[in-house]
PDB file of C-alpha atoms in Angstrom:
ATOM      1  CA  UNK M 277      96.254  84.318  89.815  1.00  0.00           C
ATOM      2  CA  UNK M 278      93.305  86.154  91.349  1.00  0.00           C
ATOM      3  CA  UNK M 279      93.012  89.809  90.368  1.00  0.00           C
ATOM      4  CA  UNK M 280      93.397  92.392  93.122  1.00  0.00           C
ATOM      5  CA  UNK M 281      90.413  94.257  91.624  1.00  0.00           C
ATOM      6  CA  UNK M 282      88.156  93.136  88.792  1.00  0.00           C
ATOM      7  CA  UNK M 283      85.022  94.793  87.440  1.00  0.00           C
ATOM      8  CA  UNK M 284      82.712  93.569  84.686  1.00  0.00           C
ATOM      9  CA  UNK M 285      79.996  95.712  83.138  1.00  0.00           C
ATOM     10  CA  UNK M 286      79.809  97.949  86.202  1.00  0.00           C
ATOM     11  CA  UNK M 287      77.008 100.494  85.885  1.00  0.00           C
ATOM     12  CA  UNK M 288      75.517 103.036  88.284  1.00  0.00           C
ATOM     13  CA  UNK M 289      72.477 105.229  87.737  1.00  0.00           C
ATOM     14  CA  UNK M 290      71.131 107.721  90.234  1.00  0.00           C
ATOM     15  CA  UNK M 291      67.473 108.739  90.407  1.00  0.00           C
ATOM     16  CA  UNK M 292      67.028 112.503  90.310  1.00  0.00           C
ATOM     17  CA  UNK M 293      63.661 112.550  92.053  1.00  0.00           C
ATOM     18  CA  UNK M 294      60.044 112.528  90.946  1.00  0.00           C
ATOM     19  CA  UNK M 295      59.675 112.974  87.193  1.00  0.00           C
ATOM     20  CA  UNK M 296      63.246 114.225  86.800  1.00  0.00           C
ATOM     21  CA  UNK M 297      64.738 111.086  85.328  1.00  0.00           C
ATOM     22  CA  UNK M 298      68.008 109.379  86.062  1.00  0.00           C
ATOM     23  CA  UNK M 299      71.678 110.280  85.755  1.00  0.00           C
ATOM     24  CA  UNK M 300      74.150 107.729  84.445  1.00  0.00           C
ATOM     25  CA  UNK M 301      77.358 107.996  86.501  1.00  0.00           C
ATOM     26  CA  UNK M 302      79.247 104.865  85.367  1.00  0.00           C
ATOM     27  CA  UNK M 303      78.524 102.707  82.336  1.00  0.00           C
ATOM     28  CA  UNK M 304      80.093  99.384  81.418  1.00  0.00           C
ATOM     29  CA  UNK M 305      83.268  99.674  83.487  1.00  0.00           C
ATOM     30  CA  UNK M 306      85.433  96.630  82.979  1.00  0.00           C
ATOM     31  CA  UNK M 307      88.958  96.442  84.365  1.00  0.00           C
ATOM     32  CA  UNK M 308      91.421  94.127  86.029  1.00  0.00           C
ATOM     33  CA  UNK M 309      94.189  95.197  88.386  1.00  0.00           C
ATOM     34  CA  UNK M 310      96.758  92.508  89.105  1.00  0.00           C
ATOM     35  CA  UNK M 311      98.303  92.024  92.571  1.00  0.00           C
ATOM     36  CA  UNK M 312     101.256  94.370  93.028  1.00  0.00           C
ATOM     37  CA  UNK M 313     100.248  96.548  90.088  1.00  0.00           C
ATOM     38  CA  UNK M 314     100.038 100.312  90.603  1.00  0.00           C
ATOM     39  CA  UNK M 315      96.843 101.640  89.078  1.00  0.00           C
ATOM     40  CA  UNK M 316      95.475 105.148  88.647  1.00  0.00           C
ATOM     41  CA  UNK M 317      91.889 105.995  87.744  1.00  0.00           C
ATOM     42  CA  UNK M 318      91.946 109.280  85.844  1.00  0.00           C
ATOM     43  CA  UNK M 319      89.253 111.428  84.294  1.00  0.00           C
ATOM     44  CA  UNK M 320      87.620 114.855  84.360  1.00  0.00           C
ATOM     45  CA  UNK M 321      85.304 116.044  87.113  1.00  0.00           C
ATOM     46  CA  UNK M 322      81.983 114.245  87.006  1.00  0.00           C
ATOM     47  CA  UNK M 323      83.259 111.301  84.968  1.00  0.00           C
ATOM     48  CA  UNK M 324      82.397 108.683  87.607  1.00  0.00           C
ATOM     49  CA  UNK M 325      85.786 107.998  89.230  1.00  0.00           C
ATOM     50  CA  UNK M 326      84.561 108.382  92.811  1.00  0.00           C
ATOM     51  CA  UNK M 327      81.365 106.473  92.067  1.00  0.00           C
ATOM     52  CA  UNK M 328      83.387 103.600  90.587  1.00  0.00           C
ATOM     53  CA  UNK M 329      85.675 103.514  93.631  1.00  0.00           C
ATOM     54  CA  UNK M 330      82.697 103.559  96.004  1.00  0.00           C
ATOM     55  CA  UNK M 331      81.229 100.547  94.201  1.00  0.00           C
ATOM     56  CA  UNK M 332      84.562  98.700  94.415  1.00  0.00           C
ATOM     57  CA  UNK M 333      84.787  99.531  98.128  1.00  0.00           C
ATOM     58  CA  UNK M 334      81.224  98.328  98.636  1.00  0.00           C
ATOM     59  CA  UNK M 335      79.956 101.740  99.734  1.00  0.00           C
ATOM     60  CA  UNK M 336      77.528 101.927  96.779  1.00  0.00           C
ATOM     61  CA  UNK M 337      75.644  99.100  95.096  1.00  0.00           C
ATOM     62  CA  UNK M 338      75.945  98.991  91.321  1.00  0.00           C
ATOM     63  CA  UNK M 339      72.806  99.239  89.210  1.00  0.00           C
ATOM     64  CA  UNK M 340      74.234  96.306  87.251  1.00  0.00           C
ATOM     65  CA  UNK M 341      77.510  94.508  86.722  1.00  0.00           C
ATOM     66  CA  UNK M 342      79.876  93.190  89.329  1.00  0.00           C
ATOM     67  CA  UNK M 343      83.061  94.065  91.159  1.00  0.00           C
ATOM     68  CA  UNK M 344      85.474  91.801  93.005  1.00  0.00           C
ATOM     69  CA  UNK M 345      88.302  92.496  95.425  1.00  0.00           C
ATOM     70  CA  UNK M 346      90.893  89.704  95.745  1.00  0.00           C
ATOM     71  CA  UNK M 347      88.311  87.233  94.454  1.00  0.00           C
ATOM     72  CA  UNK M 348      85.542  88.312  96.847  1.00  0.00           C
ATOM     73  CA  UNK M 349      82.368  90.110  95.779  1.00  0.00           C
ATOM     74  CA  UNK M 350      82.733  93.829  96.518  1.00  0.00           C
ATOM     75  CA  UNK M 351      80.914  94.920  99.647  1.00  0.00           C
ATOM     76  CA  UNK M 352      81.223  91.600 101.472  1.00  0.00           C
ATOM     77  CA  UNK M 353      83.082  91.462 104.769  1.00  0.00           C
ATOM     78  CA  UNK M 354      85.726  89.243 103.146  1.00  0.00           C
ATOM     79  CA  UNK M 355      86.342  91.890 100.466  1.00  0.00           C
ATOM     80  CA  UNK M 356      86.402  94.733 102.994  1.00  0.00           C
ATOM     81  CA  UNK M 357      89.078  92.947 105.015  1.00  0.00           C
ATOM     82  CA  UNK M 358      91.355  93.146 101.967  1.00  0.00           C
ATOM     83  CA  UNK M 359      91.144  96.954 101.707  1.00  0.00           C
ATOM     84  CA  UNK M 360      92.836  99.752 103.621  1.00  0.00           C
ATOM     85  CA  UNK M 361      90.993 102.980 102.831  1.00  0.00           C
ATOM     86  CA  UNK M 362      91.777 106.569 103.751  1.00  0.00           C
ATOM     87  CA  UNK M 363      89.271 109.087 102.365  1.00  0.00           C
ATOM     88  CA  UNK M 364      90.436 112.452 101.098  1.00  0.00           C
ATOM     89  CA  UNK M 365      88.709 114.343 103.924  1.00  0.00           C
ATOM     90  CA  UNK M 366      88.365 111.936 106.836  1.00  0.00           C
ATOM     91  CA  UNK M 367      86.682 112.760 110.126  1.00  0.00           C
ATOM     92  CA  UNK M 368      88.287 111.445 113.292  1.00  0.00           C
ATOM     93  CA  UNK M 369      86.846 111.966 116.782  1.00  0.00           C
ATOM     94  CA  UNK M 370      89.282 114.558 118.112  1.00  0.00           C
ATOM     95  CA  UNK M 371      89.007 113.351 121.715  1.00  0.00           C
ATOM     96  CA  UNK M 372      90.860 110.135 120.787  1.00  0.00           C
ATOM     97  CA  UNK M 373      94.627 109.784 120.768  1.00  0.00           C
ATOM     98  CA  UNK M 374      96.471 108.470 117.733  1.00  0.00           C
ATOM     99  CA  UNK M 375      96.891 105.086 119.433  1.00  0.00           C
ATOM    100  CA  UNK M 376      93.186 104.974 120.350  1.00  0.00           C
ATOM    101  CA  UNK M 377      92.204 105.727 116.754  1.00  0.00           C
ATOM    102  CA  UNK M 378      94.311 102.843 115.460  1.00  0.00           C
ATOM    103  CA  UNK M 379      92.950 100.573 118.216  1.00  0.00           C
ATOM    104  CA  UNK M 380      89.395 101.489 117.173  1.00  0.00           C
ATOM    105  CA  UNK M 381      90.083 100.558 113.542  1.00  0.00           C
ATOM    106  CA  UNK M 382      91.850  97.392 114.649  1.00  0.00           C
ATOM    107  CA  UNK M 383      88.845  96.275 116.679  1.00  0.00           C
ATOM    108  CA  UNK M 384      86.569  97.005 113.725  1.00  0.00           C
ATOM    109  CA  UNK M 385      88.829  94.648 111.752  1.00  0.00           C
ATOM    110  CA  UNK M 386      88.383  91.905 114.358  1.00  0.00           C
ATOM    111  CA  UNK M 387      91.791  92.347 115.979  1.00  0.00           C
ATOM    112  CA  UNK M 388      92.481  92.445 119.690  1.00  0.00           C
ATOM    113  CA  UNK M 389      94.789  91.611 122.551  1.00  0.00           C
ATOM    114  CA  UNK M 390      98.570  91.670 122.457  1.00  0.00           C
ATOM    115  CA  UNK M 391      98.752  91.360 118.668  1.00  0.00           C
ATOM    116  CA  UNK M 392      96.715  94.548 118.234  1.00  0.00           C
ATOM    117  CA  UNK M 393      98.811  96.440 120.787  1.00  0.00           C
ATOM    118  CA  UNK M 394     101.993  95.305 119.008  1.00  0.00           C
ATOM    119  CA  UNK M 395     100.531  96.393 115.649  1.00  0.00           C
ATOM    120  CA  UNK M 396      99.604  99.811 117.077  1.00  0.00           C
ATOM    121  CA  UNK M 397     103.211 100.395 118.193  1.00  0.00           C
ATOM    122  CA  UNK M 398     104.555  99.241 114.801  1.00  0.00           C
ATOM    123  CA  UNK M 399     102.233 101.552 112.892  1.00  0.00           C
ATOM    124  CA  UNK M 400     102.827 104.576 115.122  1.00  0.00           C
ATOM    125  CA  UNK M 401     106.555 104.151 114.515  1.00  0.00           C
ATOM    126  CA  UNK M 402     106.010 103.585 110.780  1.00  0.00           C
ATOM    127  CA  UNK M 403     104.097 106.870 110.381  1.00  0.00           C
ATOM    128  CA  UNK M 404     106.443 108.724 112.761  1.00  0.00           C
ATOM    129  CA  UNK M 405     103.910 109.194 115.547  1.00  0.00           C
ATOM    130  CA  UNK M 406     105.680 106.923 118.033  1.00  0.00           C
ATOM    131  CA  UNK M 407     106.437 107.853 121.621  1.00  0.00           C
ATOM    132  CA  UNK M 408     104.540 110.732 123.179  1.00  0.00           C
ATOM    133  CA  UNK M 409     102.898 111.842 119.911  1.00  0.00           C
ATOM    134  CA  UNK M 410     100.861 108.640 119.666  1.00  0.00           C
ATOM    135  CA  UNK M 411      99.259 109.324 123.037  1.00  0.00           C
ATOM    136  CA  UNK M 412      98.313 112.957 122.409  1.00  0.00           C
ATOM    137  CA  UNK M 413      94.728 113.839 121.514  1.00  0.00           C
ATOM    138  CA  UNK M 414      94.003 114.183 117.810  1.00  0.00           C
ATOM    139  CA  UNK M 415      92.755 117.738 118.407  1.00  0.00           C
ATOM    140  CA  UNK M 416      96.398 118.716 119.014  1.00  0.00           C
ATOM    141  CA  UNK M 417      97.667 117.169 115.752  1.00  0.00           C
ATOM    142  CA  UNK M 418      98.666 119.136 112.680  1.00  0.00           C
ATOM    143  CA  UNK M 419      97.001 118.288 109.364  1.00  0.00           C
ATOM    144  CA  UNK M 420     100.002 116.175 108.369  1.00  0.00           C
ATOM    145  CA  UNK M 421      99.909 114.274 111.659  1.00  0.00           C
ATOM    146  CA  UNK M 422      96.185 113.582 111.181  1.00  0.00           C
ATOM    147  CA  UNK M 423      96.875 112.234 107.700  1.00  0.00           C
ATOM    148  CA  UNK M 424      99.574 109.942 109.074  1.00  0.00           C
ATOM    149  CA  UNK M 425      97.287 108.722 111.874  1.00  0.00           C
ATOM    150  CA  UNK M 426      94.609 107.999 109.267  1.00  0.00           C
ATOM    151  CA  UNK M 427      97.119 106.086 107.163  1.00  0.00           C
ATOM    152  CA  UNK M 428      98.052 103.972 110.187  1.00  0.00           C
ATOM    153  CA  UNK M 429      94.357 103.253 110.757  1.00  0.00           C
ATOM    154  CA  UNK M 430      93.966 102.166 107.135  1.00  0.00           C
ATOM    155  CA  UNK M 431      96.943  99.797 107.472  1.00  0.00           C
ATOM    156  CA  UNK M 432      96.092  98.227 110.835  1.00  0.00           C
ATOM    157  CA  UNK M 433      94.509  95.082 109.374  1.00  0.00           C
ATOM    158  CA  UNK M 434      97.477  94.543 107.003  1.00  0.00           C
ATOM    159  CA  UNK M 435      95.259  94.852 103.905  1.00  0.00           C
ATOM    160  CA  UNK M 436      96.175  93.528 100.476  1.00  0.00           C
ATOM    161  CA  UNK M 437      94.972  96.752  98.826  1.00  0.00           C
TER     162      UNK M 437
END
């Protein structure tokens, strides 16, 4: 069975600038998360949790080591299609409606046509933004509504993770 997430010897160093050396953010991270397993990455501030996640998501390249998502090398389009991601503090263009936001993410995932429109309706209902709420501009949404719209956007491609 292919692991949902696997890392081997993952390492990330950041250059501090001219003559200031380097900072080691992650060293030798090796882990395997099985499909269906719930996994938490815990540690104190500055311990490399966010850096590790960014490497797994393909947002940062590791200095060395490797990461895989559902058997695909992290950062590849195939790996990215497996992931639904909602950052802690997302930015959404506030002139879009909830439905338009989900449509945007769906098109980025290669979706379109009637199947995308059907998925938009399903997700708006799932996150309780169906009906009129899904067609209101994001600028009128409460913080909770924005979080739910973001969750729907993360789920539009039916990701494995």
